mmCIF file of C-alpha atoms and ligand atoms in Angstrom:
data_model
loop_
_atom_site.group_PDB
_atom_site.id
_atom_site.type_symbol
_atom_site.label_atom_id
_atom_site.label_comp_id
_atom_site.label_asym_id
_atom_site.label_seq_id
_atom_site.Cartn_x
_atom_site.Cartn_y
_atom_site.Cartn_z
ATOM 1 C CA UNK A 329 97.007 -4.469 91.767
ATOM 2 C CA UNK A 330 98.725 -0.985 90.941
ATOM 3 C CA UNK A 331 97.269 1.889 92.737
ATOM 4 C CA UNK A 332 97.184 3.512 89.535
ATOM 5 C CA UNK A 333 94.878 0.841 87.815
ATOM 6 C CA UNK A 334 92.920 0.254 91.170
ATOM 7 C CA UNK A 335 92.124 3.415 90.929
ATOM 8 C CA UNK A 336 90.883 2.982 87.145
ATOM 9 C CA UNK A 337 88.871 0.066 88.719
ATOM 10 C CA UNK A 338 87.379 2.356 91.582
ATOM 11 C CA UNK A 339 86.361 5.080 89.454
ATOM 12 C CA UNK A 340 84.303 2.776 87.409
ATOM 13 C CA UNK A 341 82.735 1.096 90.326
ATOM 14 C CA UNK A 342 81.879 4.331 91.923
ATOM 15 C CA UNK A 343 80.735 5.761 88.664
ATOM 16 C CA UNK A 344 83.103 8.969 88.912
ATOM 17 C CA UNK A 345 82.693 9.532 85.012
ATOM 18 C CA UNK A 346 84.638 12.822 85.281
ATOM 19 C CA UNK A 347 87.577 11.359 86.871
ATOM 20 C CA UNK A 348 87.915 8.463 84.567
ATOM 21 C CA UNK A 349 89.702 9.586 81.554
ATOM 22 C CA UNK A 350 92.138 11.834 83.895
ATOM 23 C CA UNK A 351 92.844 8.350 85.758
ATOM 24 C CA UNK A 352 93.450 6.001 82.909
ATOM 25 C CA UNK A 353 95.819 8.811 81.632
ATOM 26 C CA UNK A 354 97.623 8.833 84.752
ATOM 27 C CA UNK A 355 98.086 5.113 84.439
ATOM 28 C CA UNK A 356 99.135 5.299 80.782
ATOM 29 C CA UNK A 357 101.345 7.899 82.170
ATOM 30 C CA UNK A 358 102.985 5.780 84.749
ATOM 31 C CA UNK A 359 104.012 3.423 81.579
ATOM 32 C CA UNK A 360 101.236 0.900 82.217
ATOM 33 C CA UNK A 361 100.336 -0.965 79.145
ATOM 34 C CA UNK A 362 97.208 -0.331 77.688
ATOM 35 C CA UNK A 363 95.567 -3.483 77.765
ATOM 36 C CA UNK A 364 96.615 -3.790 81.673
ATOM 37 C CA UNK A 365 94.681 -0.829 82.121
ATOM 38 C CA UNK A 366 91.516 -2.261 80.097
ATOM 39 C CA UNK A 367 91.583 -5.568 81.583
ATOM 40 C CA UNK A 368 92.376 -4.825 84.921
ATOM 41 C CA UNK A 369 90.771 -1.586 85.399
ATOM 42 C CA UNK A 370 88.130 -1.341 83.468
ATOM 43 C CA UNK A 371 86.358 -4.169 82.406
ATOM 44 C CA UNK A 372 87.131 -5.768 86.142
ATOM 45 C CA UNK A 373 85.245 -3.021 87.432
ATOM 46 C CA UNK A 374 82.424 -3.652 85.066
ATOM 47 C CA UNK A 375 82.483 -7.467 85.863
ATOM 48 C CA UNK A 376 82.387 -6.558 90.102
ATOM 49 C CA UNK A 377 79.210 -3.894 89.277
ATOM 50 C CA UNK A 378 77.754 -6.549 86.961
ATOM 51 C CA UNK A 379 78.051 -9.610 90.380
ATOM 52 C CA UNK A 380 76.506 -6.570 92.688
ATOM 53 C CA UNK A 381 73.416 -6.178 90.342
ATOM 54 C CA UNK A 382 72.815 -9.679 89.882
ATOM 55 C CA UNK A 383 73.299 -10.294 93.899
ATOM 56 C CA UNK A 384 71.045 -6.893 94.464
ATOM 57 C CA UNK A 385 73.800 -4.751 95.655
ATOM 58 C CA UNK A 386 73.656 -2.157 92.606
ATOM 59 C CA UNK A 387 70.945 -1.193 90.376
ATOM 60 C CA UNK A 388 70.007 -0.194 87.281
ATOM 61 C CA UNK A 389 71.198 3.768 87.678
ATOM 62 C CA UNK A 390 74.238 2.343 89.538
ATOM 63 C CA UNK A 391 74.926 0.186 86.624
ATOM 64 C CA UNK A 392 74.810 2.613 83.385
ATOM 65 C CA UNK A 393 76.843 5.667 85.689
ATOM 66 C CA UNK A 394 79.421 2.981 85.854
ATOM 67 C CA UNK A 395 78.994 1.912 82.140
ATOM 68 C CA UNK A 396 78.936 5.327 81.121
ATOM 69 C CA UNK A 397 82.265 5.746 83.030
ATOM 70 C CA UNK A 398 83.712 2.879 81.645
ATOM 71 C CA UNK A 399 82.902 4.557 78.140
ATOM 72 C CA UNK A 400 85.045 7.284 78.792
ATOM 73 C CA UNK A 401 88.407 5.811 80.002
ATOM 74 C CA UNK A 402 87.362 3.462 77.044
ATOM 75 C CA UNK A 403 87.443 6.152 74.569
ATOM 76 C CA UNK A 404 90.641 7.520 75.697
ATOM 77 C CA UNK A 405 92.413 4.122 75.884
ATOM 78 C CA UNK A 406 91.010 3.199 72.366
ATOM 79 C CA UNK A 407 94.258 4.332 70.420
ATOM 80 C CA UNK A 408 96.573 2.975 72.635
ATOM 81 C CA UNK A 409 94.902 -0.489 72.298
ATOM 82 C CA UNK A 410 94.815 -0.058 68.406
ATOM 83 C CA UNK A 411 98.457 0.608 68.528
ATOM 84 C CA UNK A 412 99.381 -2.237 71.190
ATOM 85 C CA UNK A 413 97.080 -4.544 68.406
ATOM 86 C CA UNK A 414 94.665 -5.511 71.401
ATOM 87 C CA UNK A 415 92.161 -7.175 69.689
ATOM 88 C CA UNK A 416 88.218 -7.240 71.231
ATOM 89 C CA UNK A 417 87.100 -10.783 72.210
ATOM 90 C CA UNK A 418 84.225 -10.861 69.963
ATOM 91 C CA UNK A 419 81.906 -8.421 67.930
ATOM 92 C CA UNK A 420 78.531 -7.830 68.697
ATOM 93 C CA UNK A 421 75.804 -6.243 66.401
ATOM 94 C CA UNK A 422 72.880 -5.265 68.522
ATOM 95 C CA UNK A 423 69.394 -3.784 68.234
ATOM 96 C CA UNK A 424 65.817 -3.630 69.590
ATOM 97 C CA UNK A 425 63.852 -4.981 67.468
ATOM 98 C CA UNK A 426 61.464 -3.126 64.575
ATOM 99 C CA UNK A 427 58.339 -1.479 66.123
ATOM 100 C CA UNK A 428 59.807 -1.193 69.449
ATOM 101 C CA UNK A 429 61.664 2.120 70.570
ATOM 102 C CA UNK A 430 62.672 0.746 74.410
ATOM 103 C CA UNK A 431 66.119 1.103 74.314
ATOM 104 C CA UNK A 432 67.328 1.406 78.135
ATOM 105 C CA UNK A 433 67.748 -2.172 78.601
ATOM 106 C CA UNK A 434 69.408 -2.515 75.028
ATOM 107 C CA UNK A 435 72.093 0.256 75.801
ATOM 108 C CA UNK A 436 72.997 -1.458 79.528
ATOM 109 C CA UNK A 437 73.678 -4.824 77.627
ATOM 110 C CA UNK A 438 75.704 -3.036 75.101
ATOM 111 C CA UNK A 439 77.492 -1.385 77.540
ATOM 112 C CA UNK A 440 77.975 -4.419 79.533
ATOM 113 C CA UNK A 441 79.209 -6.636 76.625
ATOM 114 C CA UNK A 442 81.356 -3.844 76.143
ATOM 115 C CA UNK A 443 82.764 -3.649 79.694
ATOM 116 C CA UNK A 444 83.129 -7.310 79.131
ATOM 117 C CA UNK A 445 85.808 -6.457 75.854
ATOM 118 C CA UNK A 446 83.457 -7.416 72.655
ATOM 119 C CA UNK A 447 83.006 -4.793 70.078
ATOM 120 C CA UNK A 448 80.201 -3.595 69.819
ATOM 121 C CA UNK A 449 77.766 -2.258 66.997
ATOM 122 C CA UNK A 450 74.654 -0.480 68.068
ATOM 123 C CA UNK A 451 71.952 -0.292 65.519
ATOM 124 C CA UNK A 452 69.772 1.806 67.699
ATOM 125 C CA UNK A 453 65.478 0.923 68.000
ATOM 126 C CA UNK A 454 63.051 -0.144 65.498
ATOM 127 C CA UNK A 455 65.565 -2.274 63.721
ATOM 128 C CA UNK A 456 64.238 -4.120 60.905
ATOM 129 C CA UNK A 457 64.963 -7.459 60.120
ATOM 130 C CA UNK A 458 66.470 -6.685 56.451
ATOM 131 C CA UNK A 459 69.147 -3.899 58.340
ATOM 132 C CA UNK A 460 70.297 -6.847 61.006
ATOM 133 C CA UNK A 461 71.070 -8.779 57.567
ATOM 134 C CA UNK A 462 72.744 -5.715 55.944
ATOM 135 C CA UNK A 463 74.603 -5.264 59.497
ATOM 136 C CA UNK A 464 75.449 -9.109 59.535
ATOM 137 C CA UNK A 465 77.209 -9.022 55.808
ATOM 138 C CA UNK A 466 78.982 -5.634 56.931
ATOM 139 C CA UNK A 467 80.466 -6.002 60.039
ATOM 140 C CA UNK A 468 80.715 -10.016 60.374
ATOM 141 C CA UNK A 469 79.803 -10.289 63.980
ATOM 142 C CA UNK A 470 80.116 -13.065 66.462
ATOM 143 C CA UNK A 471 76.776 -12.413 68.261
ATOM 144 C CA UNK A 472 73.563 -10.765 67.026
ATOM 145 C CA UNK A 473 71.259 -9.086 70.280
ATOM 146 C CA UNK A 474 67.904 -8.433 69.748
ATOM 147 C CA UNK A 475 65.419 -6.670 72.295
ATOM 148 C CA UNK A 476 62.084 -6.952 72.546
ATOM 149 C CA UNK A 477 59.763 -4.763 75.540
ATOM 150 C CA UNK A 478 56.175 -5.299 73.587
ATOM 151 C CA UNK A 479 54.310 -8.388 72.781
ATOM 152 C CA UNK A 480 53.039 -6.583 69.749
ATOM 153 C CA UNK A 481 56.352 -6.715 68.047
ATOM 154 C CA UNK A 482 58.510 -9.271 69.462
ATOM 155 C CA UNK A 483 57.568 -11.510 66.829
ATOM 156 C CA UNK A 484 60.017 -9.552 64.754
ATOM 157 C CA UNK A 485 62.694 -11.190 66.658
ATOM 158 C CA UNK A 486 61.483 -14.412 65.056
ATOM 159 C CA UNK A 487 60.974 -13.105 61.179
ATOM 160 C CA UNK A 488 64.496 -12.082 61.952
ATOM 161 C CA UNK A 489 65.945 -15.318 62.960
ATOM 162 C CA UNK A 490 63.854 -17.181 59.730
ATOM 163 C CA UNK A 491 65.758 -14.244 57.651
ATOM 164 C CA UNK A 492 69.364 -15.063 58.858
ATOM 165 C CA UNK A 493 68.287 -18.836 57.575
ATOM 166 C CA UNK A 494 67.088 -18.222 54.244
ATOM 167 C CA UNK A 495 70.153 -15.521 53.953
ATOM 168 C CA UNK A 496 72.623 -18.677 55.278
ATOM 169 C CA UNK A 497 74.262 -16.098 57.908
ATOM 170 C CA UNK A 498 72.796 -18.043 61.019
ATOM 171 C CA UNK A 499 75.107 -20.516 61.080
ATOM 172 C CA UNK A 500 78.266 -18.595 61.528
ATOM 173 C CA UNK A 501 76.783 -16.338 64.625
ATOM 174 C CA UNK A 502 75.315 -16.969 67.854
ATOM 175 C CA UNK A 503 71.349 -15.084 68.310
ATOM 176 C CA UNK A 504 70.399 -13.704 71.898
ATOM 177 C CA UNK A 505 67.568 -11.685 72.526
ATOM 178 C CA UNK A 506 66.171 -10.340 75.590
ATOM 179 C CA UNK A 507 63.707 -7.644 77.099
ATOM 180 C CA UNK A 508 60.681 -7.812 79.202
ATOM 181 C CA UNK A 509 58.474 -9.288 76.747
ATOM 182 C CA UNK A 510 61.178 -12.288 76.581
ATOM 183 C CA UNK A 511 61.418 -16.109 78.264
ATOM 184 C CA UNK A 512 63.804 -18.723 78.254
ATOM 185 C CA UNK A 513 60.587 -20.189 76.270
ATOM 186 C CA UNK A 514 59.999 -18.006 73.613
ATOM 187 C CA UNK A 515 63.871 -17.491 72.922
ATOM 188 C CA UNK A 516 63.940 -21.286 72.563
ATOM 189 C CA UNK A 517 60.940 -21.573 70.458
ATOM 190 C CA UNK A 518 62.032 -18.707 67.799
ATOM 191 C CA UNK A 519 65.523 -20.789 67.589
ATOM 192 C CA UNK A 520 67.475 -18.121 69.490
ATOM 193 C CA UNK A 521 70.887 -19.754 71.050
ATOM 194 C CA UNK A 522 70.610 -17.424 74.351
ATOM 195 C CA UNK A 523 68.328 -15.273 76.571
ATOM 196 C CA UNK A 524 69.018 -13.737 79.685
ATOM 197 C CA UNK A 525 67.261 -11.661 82.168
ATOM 198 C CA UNK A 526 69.546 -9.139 82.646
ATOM 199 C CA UNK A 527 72.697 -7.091 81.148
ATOM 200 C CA UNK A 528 75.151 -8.709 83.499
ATOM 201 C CA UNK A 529 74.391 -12.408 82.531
ATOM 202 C CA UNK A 530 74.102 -11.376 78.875
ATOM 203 C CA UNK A 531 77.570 -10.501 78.843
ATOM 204 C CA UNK A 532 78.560 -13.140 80.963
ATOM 205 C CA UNK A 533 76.189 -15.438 78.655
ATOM 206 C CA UNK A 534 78.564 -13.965 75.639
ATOM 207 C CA UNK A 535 81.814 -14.801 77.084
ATOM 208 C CA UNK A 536 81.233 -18.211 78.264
ATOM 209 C CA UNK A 537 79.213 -19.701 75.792
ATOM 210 C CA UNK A 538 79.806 -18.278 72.334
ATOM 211 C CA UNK A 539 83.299 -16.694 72.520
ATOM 212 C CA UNK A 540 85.533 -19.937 72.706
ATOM 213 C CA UNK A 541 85.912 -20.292 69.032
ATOM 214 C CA UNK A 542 87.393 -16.956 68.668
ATOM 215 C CA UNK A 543 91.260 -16.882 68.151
ATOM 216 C CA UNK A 544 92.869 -14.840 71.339
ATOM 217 C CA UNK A 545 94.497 -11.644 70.328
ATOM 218 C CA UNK A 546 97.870 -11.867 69.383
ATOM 219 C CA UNK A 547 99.173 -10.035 72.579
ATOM 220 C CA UNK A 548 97.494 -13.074 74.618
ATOM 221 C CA UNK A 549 98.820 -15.961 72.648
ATOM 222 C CA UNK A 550 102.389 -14.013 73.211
ATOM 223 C CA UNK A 551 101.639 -14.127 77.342
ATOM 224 C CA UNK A 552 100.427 -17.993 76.786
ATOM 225 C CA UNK A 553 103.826 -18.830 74.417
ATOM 226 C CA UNK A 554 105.958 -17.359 77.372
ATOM 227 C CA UNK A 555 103.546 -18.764 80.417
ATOM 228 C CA UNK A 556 104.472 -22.263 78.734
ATOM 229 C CA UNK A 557 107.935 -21.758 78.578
ATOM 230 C CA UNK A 558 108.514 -19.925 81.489
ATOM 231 C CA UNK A 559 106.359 -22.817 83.515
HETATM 232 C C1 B12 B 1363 60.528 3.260 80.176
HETATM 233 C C2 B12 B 1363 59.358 2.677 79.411
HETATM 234 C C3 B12 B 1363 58.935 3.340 78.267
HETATM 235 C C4 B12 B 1363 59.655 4.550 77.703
HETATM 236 C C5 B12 B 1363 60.875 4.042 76.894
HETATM 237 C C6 B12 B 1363 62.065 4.981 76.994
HETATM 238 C C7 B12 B 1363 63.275 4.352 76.407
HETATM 239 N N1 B12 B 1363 64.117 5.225 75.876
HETATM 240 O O1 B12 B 1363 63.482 3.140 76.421
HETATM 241 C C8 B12 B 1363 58.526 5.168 76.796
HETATM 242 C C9 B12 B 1363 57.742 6.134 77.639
HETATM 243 C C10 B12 B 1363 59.017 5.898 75.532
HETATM 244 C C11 B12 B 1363 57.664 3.941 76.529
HETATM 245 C C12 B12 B 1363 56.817 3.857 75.464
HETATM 246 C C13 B12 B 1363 55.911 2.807 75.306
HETATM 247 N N2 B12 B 1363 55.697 1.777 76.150
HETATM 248 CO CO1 B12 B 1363 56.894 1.364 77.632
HETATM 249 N N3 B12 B 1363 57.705 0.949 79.242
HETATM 250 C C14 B12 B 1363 58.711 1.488 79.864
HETATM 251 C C15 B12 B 1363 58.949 0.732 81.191
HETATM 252 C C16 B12 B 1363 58.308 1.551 82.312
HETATM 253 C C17 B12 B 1363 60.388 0.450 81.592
HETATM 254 C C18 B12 B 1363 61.235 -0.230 80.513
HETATM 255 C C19 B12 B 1363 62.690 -0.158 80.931
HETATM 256 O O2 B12 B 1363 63.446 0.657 80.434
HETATM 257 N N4 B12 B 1363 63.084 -0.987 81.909
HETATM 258 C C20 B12 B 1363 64.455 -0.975 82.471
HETATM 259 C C21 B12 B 1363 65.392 -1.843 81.626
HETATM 260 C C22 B12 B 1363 66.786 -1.819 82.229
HETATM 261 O O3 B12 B 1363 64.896 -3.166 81.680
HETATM 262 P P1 B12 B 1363 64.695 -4.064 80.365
HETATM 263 O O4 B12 B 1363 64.384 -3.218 79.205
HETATM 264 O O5 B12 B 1363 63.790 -5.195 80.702
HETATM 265 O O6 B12 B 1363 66.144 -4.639 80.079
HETATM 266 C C23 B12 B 1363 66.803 -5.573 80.905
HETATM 267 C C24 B12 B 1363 66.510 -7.052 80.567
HETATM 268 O O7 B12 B 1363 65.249 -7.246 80.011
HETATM 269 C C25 B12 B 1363 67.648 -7.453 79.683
HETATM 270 N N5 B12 B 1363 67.588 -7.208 78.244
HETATM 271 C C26 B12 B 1363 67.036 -6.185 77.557
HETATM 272 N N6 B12 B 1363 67.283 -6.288 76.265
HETATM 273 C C27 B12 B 1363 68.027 -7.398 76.095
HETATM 274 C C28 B12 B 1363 68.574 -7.960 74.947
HETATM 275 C C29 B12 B 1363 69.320 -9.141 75.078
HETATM 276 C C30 B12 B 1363 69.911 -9.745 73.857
HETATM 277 C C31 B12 B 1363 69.489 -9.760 76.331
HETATM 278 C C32 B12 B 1363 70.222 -11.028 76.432
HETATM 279 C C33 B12 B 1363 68.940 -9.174 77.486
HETATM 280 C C34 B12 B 1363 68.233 -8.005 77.357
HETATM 281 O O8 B12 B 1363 68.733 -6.707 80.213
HETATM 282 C C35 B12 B 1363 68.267 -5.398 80.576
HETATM 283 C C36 B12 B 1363 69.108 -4.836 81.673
HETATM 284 O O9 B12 B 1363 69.272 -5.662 82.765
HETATM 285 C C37 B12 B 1363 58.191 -0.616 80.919
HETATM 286 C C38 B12 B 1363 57.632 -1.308 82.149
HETATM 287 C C39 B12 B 1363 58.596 -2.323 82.706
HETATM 288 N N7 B12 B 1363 58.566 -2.446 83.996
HETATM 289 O O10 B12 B 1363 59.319 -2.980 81.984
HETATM 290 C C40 B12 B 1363 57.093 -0.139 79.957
HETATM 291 C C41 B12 B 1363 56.509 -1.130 78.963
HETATM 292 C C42 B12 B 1363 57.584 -1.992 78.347
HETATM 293 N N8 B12 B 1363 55.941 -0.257 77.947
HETATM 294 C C43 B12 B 1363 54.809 -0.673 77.471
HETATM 295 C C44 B12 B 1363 54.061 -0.023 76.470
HETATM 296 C C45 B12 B 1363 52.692 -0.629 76.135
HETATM 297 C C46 B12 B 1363 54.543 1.125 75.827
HETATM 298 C C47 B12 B 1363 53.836 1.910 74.714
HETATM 299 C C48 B12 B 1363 53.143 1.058 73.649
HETATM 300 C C49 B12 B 1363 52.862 2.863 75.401
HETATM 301 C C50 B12 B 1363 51.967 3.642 74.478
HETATM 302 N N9 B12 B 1363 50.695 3.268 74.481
HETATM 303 O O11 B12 B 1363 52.436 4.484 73.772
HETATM 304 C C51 B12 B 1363 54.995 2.740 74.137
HETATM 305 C C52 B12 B 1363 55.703 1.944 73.027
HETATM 306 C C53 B12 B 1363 56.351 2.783 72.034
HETATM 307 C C54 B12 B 1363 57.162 1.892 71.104
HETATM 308 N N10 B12 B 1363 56.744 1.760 69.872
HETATM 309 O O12 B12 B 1363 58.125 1.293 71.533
HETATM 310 C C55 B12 B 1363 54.386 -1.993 78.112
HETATM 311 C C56 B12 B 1363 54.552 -3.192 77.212
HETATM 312 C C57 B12 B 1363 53.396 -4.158 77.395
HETATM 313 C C58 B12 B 1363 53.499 -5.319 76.495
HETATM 314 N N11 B12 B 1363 53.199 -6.473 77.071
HETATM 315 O O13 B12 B 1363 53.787 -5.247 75.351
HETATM 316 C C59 B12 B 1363 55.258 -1.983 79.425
HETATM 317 C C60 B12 B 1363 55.615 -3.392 79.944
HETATM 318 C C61 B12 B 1363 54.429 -1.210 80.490
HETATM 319 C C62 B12 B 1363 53.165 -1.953 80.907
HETATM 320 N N12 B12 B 1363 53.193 -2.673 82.020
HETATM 321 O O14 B12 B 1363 52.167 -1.891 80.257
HETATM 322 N N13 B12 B 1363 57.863 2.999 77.489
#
């Protein structure tokens, strides 16, 4: 890898937040091309912090100073990858859900589906089941995630899920939810199509399972036209 994107990549992993931006300017500099720098040095360095957490070699501190890093070279590349049409794999509306205002757990698995290259639309805590529909007929997303931390409430996750029926958006989106108050269990029982334990597999969980449909960005299906020629 470049030493200019490796040290994109190490930045992130150490969580250097205040060197980040500087770097991936540096790289953009050096003529590297914007989605390069994303793939490669950013949301690499949020998959290798995501594999230490779920081995036990980073926690949850570790994990949002890196996110939080990631956010800033993200912010600064964000033009660049507008004007280089990179498109995000996927868009994500997430939320914890309505009588719940835990929202640590929410913003690592935002961050981490972000790291991972979906969009992603934060409707902050105490999200009510009628604003998750308005959010669904806005913004169109690929994935709804819900959070739950209380038994008192989670049950909102479910109301929510009935909603998205009767409002006939269910079928064109996958449902995850998550949180402490969560199982596999419940998530199946309420008719969810994912739960994970952590931020790291939720994003993984994303990718794999409910991102295959979506067309690759036009930049990628240029590198796969070539790759096949070229081969
Ligand atoms: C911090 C905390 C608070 C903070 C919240 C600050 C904040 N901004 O979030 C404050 C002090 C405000 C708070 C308030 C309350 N809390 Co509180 N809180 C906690 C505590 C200690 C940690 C939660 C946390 O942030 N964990 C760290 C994050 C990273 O973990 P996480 O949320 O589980 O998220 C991870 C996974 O679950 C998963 N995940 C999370 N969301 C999602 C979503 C999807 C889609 C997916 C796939 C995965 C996923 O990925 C995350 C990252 O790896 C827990 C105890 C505990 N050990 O869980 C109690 C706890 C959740 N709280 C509890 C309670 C009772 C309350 C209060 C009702 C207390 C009170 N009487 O006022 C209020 C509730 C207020 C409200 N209406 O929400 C209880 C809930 C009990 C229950 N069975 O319902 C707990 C379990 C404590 C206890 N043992 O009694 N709390």
């Amino acid at each position: 890898m470049d030493q200019r994107i490796q040290a994109v990549y190490e930045a992130v992993i150490n969580g250097a937040m205040a060197d980040t931006s500087g770097l991936v300017q540096d790289a953009l500099d050096a003529g590297h091309d914007a989605n390069s720098i994303l793939k490669d040095g950013l949301i690499a360095a949020m998959g290798e912090i995501g594999h230490k957490f779920e081995i036990g070699e980073a926690y949850v501190p570790e994990m949002l100073i890196s996110a939080k890093s990631m956010k800033f070279g993200l912010e600064l590349l964000r033009p660049h990858l507008v004007a280089a049409d990179v498109q995000p794999i996927g868009r994500v509306v997430i939320g914890t859900i309505k009588g719940d205002l835990h929202d640590i757990g929410k913003n690592l698995v935002g961050m981490m589906m972000e790291g991972a290259g979906f969009e992603v639309i934060d409707l902050g805590v105490d999200v009510k089941p009628e604003e998750l529909i308005d959010a669904i007929n806005k913004h169109k997303p690929n994935i709804v995630a819900m959070s739950a931390l209380l038994t008192t409430t989670m049950g909102n996750m479910k109301t929510a899920i009935t909603m998205m029926e009767e409002a006939g958006v269910k079928d064109n989106l996958k449902v995850m939810v998550g949180g402490t108050a969560v199982t596999q269990d419940y998530a199946t029982e309420i008719g969810a199509d994912g739960f994970s334990v952590d931020a790291s597999q939720a994003a993984s969980l994303a990718k794999k399972k409910y991102c295959k449909d979506v067309k690759p960005p036009r930049i990628e299906l240029t590198r796969r036209f070539f790759y096949l020629i070229l081969k």
